[in-house]
Short mmCIF file of N, CA and C in Angstrom, two decimals:
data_model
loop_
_atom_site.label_atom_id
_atom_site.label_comp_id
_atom_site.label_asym_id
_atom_site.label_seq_id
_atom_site.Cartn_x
_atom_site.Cartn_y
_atom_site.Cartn_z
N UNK A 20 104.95 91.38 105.49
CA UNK A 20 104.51 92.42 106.40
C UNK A 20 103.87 91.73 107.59
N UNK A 21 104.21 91.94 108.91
CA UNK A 21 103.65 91.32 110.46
C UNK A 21 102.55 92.74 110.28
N UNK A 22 101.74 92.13 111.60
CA UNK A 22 100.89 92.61 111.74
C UNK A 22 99.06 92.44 111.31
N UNK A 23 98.75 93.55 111.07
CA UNK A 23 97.26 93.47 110.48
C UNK A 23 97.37 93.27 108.86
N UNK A 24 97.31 91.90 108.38
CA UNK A 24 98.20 91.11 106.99
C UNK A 24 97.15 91.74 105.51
N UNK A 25 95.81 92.31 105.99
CA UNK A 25 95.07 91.88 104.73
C UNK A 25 95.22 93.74 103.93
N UNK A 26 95.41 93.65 102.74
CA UNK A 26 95.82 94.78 101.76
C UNK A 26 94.48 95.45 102.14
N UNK A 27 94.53 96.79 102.23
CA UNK A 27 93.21 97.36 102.46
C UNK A 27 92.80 97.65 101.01
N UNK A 28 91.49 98.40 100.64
CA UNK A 28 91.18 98.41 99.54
C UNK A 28 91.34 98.97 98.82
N UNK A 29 90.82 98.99 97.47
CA UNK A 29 91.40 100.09 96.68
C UNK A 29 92.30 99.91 95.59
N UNK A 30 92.93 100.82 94.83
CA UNK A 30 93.74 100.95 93.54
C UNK A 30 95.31 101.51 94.21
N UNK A 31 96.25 100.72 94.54
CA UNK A 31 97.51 101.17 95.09
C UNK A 31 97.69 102.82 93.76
N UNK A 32 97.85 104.07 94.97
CA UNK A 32 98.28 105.33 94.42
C UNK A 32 99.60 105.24 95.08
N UNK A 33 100.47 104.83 95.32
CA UNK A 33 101.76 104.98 95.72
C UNK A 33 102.51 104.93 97.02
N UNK A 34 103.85 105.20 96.97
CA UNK A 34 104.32 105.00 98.69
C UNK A 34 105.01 106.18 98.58
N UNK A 35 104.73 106.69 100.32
CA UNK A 35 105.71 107.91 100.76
C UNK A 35 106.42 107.70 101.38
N UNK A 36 107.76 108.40 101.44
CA UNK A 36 108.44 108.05 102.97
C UNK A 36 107.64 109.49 103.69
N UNK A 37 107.42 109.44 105.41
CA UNK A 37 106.83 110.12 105.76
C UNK A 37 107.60 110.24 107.43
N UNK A 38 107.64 111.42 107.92
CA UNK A 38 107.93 111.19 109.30
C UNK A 38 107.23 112.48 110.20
N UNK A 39 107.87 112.76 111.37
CA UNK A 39 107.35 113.84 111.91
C UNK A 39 108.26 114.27 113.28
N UNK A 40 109.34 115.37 112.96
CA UNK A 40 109.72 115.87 113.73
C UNK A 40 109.54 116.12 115.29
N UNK A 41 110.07 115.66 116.26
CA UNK A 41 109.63 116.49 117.59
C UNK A 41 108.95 117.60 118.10
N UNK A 42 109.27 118.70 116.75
CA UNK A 42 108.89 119.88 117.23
C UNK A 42 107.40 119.98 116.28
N UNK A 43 107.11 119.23 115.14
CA UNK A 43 106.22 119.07 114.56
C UNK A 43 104.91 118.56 115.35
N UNK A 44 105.23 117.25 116.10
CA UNK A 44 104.68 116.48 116.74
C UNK A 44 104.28 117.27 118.00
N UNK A 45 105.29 118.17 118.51
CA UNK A 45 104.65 119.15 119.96
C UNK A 45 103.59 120.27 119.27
N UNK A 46 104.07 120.93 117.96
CA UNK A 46 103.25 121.68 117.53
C UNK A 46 101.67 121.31 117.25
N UNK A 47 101.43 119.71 117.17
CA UNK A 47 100.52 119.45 116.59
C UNK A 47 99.61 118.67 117.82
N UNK A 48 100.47 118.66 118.70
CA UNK A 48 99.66 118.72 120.23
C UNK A 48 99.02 119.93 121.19
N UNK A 49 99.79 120.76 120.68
CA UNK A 49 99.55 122.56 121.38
C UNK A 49 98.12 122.33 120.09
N UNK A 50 98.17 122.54 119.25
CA UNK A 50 97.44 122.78 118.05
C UNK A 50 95.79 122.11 118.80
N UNK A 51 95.65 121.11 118.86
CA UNK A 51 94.97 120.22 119.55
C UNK A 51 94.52 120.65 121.20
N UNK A 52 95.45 121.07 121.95
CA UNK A 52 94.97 121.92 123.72
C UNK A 52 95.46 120.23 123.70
N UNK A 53 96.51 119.58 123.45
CA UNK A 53 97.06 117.97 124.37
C UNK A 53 98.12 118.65 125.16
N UNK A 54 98.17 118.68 126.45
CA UNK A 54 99.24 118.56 127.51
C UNK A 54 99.12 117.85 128.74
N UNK A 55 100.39 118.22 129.63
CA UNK A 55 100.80 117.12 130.50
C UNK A 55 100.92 115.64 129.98
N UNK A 56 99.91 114.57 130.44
CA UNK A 56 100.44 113.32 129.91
C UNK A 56 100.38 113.06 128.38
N UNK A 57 100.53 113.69 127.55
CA UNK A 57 99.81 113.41 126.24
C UNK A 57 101.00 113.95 125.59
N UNK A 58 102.27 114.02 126.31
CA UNK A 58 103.25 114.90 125.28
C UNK A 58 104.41 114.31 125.31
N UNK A 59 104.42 112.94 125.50
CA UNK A 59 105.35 111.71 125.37
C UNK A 59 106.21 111.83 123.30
N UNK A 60 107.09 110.85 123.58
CA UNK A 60 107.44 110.56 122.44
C UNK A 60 106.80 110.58 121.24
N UNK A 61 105.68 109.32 121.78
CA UNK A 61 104.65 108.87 120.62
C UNK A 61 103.88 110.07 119.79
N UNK A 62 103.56 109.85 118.59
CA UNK A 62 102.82 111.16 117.82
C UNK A 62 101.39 110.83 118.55
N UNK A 63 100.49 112.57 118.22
CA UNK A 63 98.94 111.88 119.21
C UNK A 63 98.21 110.79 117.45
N UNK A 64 97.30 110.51 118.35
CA UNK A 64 96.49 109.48 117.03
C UNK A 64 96.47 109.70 116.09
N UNK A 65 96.26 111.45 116.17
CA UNK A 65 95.38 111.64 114.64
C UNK A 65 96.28 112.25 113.87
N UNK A 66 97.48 112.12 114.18
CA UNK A 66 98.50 112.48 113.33
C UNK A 66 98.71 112.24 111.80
N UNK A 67 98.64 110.91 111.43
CA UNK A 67 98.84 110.38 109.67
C UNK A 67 97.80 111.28 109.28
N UNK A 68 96.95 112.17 109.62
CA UNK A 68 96.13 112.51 108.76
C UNK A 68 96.76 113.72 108.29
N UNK A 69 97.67 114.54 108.67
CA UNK A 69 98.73 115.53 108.42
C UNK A 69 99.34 115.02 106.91
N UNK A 70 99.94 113.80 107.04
CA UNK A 70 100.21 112.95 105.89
C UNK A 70 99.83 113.04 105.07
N UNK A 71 98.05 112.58 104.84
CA UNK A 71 97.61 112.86 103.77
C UNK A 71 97.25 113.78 103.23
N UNK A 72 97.84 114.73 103.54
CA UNK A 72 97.41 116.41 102.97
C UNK A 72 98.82 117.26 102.37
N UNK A 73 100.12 116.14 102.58
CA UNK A 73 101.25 116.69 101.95
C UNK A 73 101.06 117.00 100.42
N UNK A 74 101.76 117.66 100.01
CA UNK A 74 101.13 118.09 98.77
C UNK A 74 101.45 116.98 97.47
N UNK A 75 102.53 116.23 97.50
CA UNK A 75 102.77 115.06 96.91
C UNK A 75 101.82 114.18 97.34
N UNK A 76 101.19 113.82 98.64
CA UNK A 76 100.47 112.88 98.00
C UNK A 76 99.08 113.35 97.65
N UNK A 77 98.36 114.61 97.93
CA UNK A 77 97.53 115.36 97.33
C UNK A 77 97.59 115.04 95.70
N UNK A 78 98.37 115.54 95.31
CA UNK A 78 98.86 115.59 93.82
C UNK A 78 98.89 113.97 93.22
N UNK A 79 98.96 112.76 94.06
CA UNK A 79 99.08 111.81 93.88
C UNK A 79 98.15 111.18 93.53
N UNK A 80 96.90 111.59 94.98
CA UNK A 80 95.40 110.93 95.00
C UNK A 80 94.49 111.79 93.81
N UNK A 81 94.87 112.90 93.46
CA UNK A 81 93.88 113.00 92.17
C UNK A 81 94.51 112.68 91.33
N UNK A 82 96.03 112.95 90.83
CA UNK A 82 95.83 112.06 89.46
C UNK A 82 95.45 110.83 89.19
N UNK A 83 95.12 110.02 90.40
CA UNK A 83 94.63 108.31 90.74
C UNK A 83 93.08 109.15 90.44
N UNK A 84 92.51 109.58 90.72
CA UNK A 84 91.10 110.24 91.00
C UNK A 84 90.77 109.94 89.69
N UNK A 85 91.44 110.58 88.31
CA UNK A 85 91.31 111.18 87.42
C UNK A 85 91.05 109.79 86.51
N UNK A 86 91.98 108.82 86.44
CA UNK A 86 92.05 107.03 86.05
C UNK A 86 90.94 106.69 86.76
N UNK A 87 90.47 107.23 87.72
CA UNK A 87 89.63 105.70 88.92
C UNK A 87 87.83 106.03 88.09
N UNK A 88 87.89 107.14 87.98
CA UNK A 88 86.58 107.99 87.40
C UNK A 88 86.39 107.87 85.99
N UNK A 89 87.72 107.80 85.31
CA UNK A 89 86.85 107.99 83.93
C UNK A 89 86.69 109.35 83.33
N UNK A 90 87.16 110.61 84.00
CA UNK A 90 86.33 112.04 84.15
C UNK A 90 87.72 112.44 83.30
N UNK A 91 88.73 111.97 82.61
CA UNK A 91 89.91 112.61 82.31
C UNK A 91 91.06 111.63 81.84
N UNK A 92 91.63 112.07 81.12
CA UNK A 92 93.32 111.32 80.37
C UNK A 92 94.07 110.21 81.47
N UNK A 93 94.56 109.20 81.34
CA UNK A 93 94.93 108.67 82.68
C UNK A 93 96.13 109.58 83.27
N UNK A 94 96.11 109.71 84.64
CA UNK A 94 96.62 110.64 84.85
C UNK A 94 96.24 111.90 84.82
N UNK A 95 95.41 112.21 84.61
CA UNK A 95 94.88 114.11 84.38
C UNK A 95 93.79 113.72 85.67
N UNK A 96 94.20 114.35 86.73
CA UNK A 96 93.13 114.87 87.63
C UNK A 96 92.29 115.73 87.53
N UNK A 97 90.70 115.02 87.83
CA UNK A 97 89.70 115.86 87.61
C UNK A 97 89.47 117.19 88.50
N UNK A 98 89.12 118.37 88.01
CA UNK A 98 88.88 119.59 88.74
C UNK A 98 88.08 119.27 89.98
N UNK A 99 88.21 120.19 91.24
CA UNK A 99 87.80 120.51 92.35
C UNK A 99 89.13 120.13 93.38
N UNK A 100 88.66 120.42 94.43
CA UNK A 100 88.98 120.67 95.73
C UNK A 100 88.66 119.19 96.79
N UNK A 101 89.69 118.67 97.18
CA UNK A 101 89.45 117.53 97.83
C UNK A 101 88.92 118.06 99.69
N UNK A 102 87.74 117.60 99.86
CA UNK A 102 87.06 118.17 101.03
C UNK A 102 87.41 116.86 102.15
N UNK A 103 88.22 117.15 103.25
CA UNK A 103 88.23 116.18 104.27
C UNK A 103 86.46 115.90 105.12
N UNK A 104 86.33 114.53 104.96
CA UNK A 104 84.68 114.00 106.00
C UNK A 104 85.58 113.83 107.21
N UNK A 105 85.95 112.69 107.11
CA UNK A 105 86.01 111.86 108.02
C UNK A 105 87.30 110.86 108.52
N UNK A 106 87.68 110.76 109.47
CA UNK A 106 88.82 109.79 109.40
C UNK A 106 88.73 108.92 110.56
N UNK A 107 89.49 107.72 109.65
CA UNK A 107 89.96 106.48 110.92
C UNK A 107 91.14 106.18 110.90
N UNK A 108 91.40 105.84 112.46
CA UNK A 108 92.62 105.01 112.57
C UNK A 108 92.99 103.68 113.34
N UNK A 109 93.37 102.87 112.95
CA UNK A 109 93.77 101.41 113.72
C UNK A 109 95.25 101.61 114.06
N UNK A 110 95.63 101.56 115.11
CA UNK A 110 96.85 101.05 115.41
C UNK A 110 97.41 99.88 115.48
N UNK A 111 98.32 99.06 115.29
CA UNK A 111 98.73 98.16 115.61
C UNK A 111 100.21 98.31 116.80
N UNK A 112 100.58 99.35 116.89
CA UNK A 112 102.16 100.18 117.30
C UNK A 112 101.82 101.52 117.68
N UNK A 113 102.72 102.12 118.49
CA UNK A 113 102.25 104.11 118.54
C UNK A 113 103.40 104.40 117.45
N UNK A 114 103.19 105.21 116.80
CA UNK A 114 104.20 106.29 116.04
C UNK A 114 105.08 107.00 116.84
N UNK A 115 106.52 106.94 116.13
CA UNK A 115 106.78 108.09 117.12
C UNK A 115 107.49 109.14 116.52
N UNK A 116 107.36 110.13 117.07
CA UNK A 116 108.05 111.68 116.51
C UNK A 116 109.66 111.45 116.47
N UNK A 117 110.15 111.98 115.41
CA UNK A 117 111.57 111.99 114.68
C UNK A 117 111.72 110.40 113.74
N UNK A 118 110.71 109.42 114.26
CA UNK A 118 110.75 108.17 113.50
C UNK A 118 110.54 108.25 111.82
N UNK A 119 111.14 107.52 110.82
CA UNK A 119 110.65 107.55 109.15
C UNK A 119 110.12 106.52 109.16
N UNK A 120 108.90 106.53 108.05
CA UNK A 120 108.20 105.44 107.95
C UNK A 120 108.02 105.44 106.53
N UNK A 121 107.06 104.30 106.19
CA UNK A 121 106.79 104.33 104.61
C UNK A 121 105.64 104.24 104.65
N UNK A 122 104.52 105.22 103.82
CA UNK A 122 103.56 105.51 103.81
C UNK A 122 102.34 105.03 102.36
N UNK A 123 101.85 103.31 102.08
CA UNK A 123 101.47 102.80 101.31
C UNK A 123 99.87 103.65 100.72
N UNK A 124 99.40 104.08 100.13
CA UNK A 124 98.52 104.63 99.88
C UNK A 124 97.40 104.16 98.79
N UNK A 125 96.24 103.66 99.19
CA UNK A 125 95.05 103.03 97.86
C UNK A 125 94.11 103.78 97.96
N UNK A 126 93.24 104.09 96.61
CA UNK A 126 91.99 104.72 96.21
C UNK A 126 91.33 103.68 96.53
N UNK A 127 89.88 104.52 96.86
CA UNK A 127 88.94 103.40 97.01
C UNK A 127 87.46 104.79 96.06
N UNK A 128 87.19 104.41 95.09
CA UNK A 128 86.35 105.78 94.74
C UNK A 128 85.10 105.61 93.45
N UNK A 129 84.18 106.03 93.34
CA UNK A 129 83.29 104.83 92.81
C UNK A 129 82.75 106.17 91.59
N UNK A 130 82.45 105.39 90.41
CA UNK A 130 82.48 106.75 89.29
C UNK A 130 81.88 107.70 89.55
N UNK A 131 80.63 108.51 90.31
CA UNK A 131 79.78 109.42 90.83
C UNK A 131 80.68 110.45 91.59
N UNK A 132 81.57 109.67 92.01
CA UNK A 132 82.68 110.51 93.33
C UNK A 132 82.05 111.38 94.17
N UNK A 133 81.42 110.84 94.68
CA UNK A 133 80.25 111.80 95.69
C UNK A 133 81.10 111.47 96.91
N UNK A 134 81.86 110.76 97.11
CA UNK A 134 82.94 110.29 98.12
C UNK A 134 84.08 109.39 97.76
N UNK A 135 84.93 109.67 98.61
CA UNK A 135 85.89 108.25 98.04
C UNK A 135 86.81 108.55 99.14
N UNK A 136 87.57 107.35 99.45
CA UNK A 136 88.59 106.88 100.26
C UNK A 136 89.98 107.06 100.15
N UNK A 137 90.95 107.53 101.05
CA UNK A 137 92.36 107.37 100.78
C UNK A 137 92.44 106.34 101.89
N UNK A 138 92.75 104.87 101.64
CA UNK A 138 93.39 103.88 102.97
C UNK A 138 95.04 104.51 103.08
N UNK A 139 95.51 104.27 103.73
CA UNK A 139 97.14 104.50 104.04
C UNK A 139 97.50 103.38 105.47
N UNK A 140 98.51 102.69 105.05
CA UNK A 140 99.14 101.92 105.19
C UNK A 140 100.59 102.88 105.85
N UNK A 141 100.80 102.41 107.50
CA UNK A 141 102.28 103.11 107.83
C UNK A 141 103.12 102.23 108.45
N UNK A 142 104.06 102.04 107.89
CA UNK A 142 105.53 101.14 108.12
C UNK A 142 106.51 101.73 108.43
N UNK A 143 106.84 100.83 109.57
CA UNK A 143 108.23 100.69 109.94
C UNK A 143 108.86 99.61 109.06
N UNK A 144 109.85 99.72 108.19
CA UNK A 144 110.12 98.48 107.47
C UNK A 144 109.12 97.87 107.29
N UNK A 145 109.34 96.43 107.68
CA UNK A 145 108.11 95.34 106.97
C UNK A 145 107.16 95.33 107.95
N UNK A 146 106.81 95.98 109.11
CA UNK A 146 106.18 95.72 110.30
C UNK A 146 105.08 96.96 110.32
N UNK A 147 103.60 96.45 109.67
CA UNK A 147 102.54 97.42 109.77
C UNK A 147 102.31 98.30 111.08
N UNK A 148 102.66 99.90 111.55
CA UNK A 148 102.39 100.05 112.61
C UNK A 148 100.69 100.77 112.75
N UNK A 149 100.14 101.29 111.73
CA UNK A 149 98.96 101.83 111.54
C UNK A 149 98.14 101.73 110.15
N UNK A 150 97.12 101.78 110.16
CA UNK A 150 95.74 101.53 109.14
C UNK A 150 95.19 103.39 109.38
N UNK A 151 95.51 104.09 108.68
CA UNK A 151 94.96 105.27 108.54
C UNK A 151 93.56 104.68 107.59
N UNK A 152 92.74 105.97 107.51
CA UNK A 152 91.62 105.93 106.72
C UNK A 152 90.97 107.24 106.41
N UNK A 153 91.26 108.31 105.49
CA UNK A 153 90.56 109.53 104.99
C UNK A 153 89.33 109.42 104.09
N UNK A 154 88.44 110.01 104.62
CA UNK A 154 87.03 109.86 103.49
C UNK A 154 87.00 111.70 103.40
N UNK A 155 86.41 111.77 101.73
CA UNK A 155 86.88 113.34 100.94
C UNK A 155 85.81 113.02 99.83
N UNK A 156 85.78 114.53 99.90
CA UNK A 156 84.35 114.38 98.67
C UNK A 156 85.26 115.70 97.80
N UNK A 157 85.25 115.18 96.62
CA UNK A 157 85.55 116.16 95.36
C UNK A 157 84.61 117.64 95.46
N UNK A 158 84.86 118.59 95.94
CA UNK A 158 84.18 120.00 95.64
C UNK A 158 84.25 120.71 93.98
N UNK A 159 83.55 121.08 93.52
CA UNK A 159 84.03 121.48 91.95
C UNK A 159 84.68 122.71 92.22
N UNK A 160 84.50 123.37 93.17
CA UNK A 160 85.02 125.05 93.35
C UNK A 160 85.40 125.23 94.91
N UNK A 161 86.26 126.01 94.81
CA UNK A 161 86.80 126.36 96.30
C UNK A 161 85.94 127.86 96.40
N UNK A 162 85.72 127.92 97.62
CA UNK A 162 84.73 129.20 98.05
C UNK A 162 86.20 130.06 98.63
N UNK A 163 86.78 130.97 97.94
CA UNK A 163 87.77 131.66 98.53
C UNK A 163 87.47 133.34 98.77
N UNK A 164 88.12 134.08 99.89
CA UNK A 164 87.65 135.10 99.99
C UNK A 164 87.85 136.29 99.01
N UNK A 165 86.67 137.20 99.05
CA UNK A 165 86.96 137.81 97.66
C UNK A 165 87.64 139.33 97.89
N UNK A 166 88.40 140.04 97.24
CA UNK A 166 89.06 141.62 97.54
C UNK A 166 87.96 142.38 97.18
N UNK A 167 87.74 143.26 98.42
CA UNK A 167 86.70 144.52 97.86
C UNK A 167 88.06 145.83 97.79
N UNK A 168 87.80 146.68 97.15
CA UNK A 168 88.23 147.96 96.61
C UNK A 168 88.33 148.98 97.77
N UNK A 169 87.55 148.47 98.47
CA UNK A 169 87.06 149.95 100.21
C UNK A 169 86.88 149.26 100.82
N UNK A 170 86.96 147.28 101.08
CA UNK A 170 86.71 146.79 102.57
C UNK A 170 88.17 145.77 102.69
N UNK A 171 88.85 145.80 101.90
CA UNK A 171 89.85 144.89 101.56
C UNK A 171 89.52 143.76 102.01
N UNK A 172 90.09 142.40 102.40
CA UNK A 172 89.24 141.15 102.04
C UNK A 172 88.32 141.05 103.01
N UNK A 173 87.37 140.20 102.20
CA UNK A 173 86.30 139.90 103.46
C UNK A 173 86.31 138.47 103.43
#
């Protein structure tokens, strides 16, 4: 692999192939208020973080959750709701919309799980083009809205 050489941290949870349509990539610039110069080829920055919320690799990072903790069967992801903090990104390359890539993914998550890390790793072939970085805190319960009988949802 060229590029930024050192394995980021963590327990390898798997690889995606991952890409992002033209019309995905404009949608996710309107989404954002990015126009005029900002609506080039390239995806905007904060794009891989779309990535990590596909539902495969959702499904991926807790059953890693579930082994990394201790809290469950290997493989059995522990209950709650993965809450997005925070994210980083390094470039080494811009991304670009309609491009496939391969999407390397490691836990980084410490038994308390009061936080923990998804690193992601994005390739073009062997040539690192980005260092994503998601920080997520395990919620035990999702706060969802509830049906009233005479106000319908609130």
């Amino acid at each position: 692999m060229t590029g930024m050489a050192v394995q980021p941290p963590g327990h390898p949870v798997g690889r995606f192939q991952v890409h992002a349509s033209p019309a995905e990539a404009s949608a996710f610039r309107q989404a954002l208020g990015v126009t005029g110069t900002g609506t080039g080829p390239g995806l905007p920055l904060t794009y891989p973080v779309r990535w990590l919320a596909l539902p495969e690799v959702r499904a991926a990072v807790q059953q890693a959750l579930g082994g990394a903790t201790g809290t469950g069967q290997p493989g059995e992801a522990p209950p709650g709701v993965m809450v997005h903090l925070q994210q980083r990104f390094t470039y080494a390359s811009p991304l670009q919309a309609g491009a496939r890539y391969a999407m390397a993914l490691y836990l980084e998550a410490d038994a308390q799980l009061d936080s923990f890390a998804v690193h992601a790793e994005i390739l073009s072939g062997d040539r690192l083009c980005c260092r994503a970085e998601g920080r997520f805190a395990l919620v035990a319960q999702a706060i969802a809205p509830q049906k009233s009988a005479t106000m319908g949802t609130r």
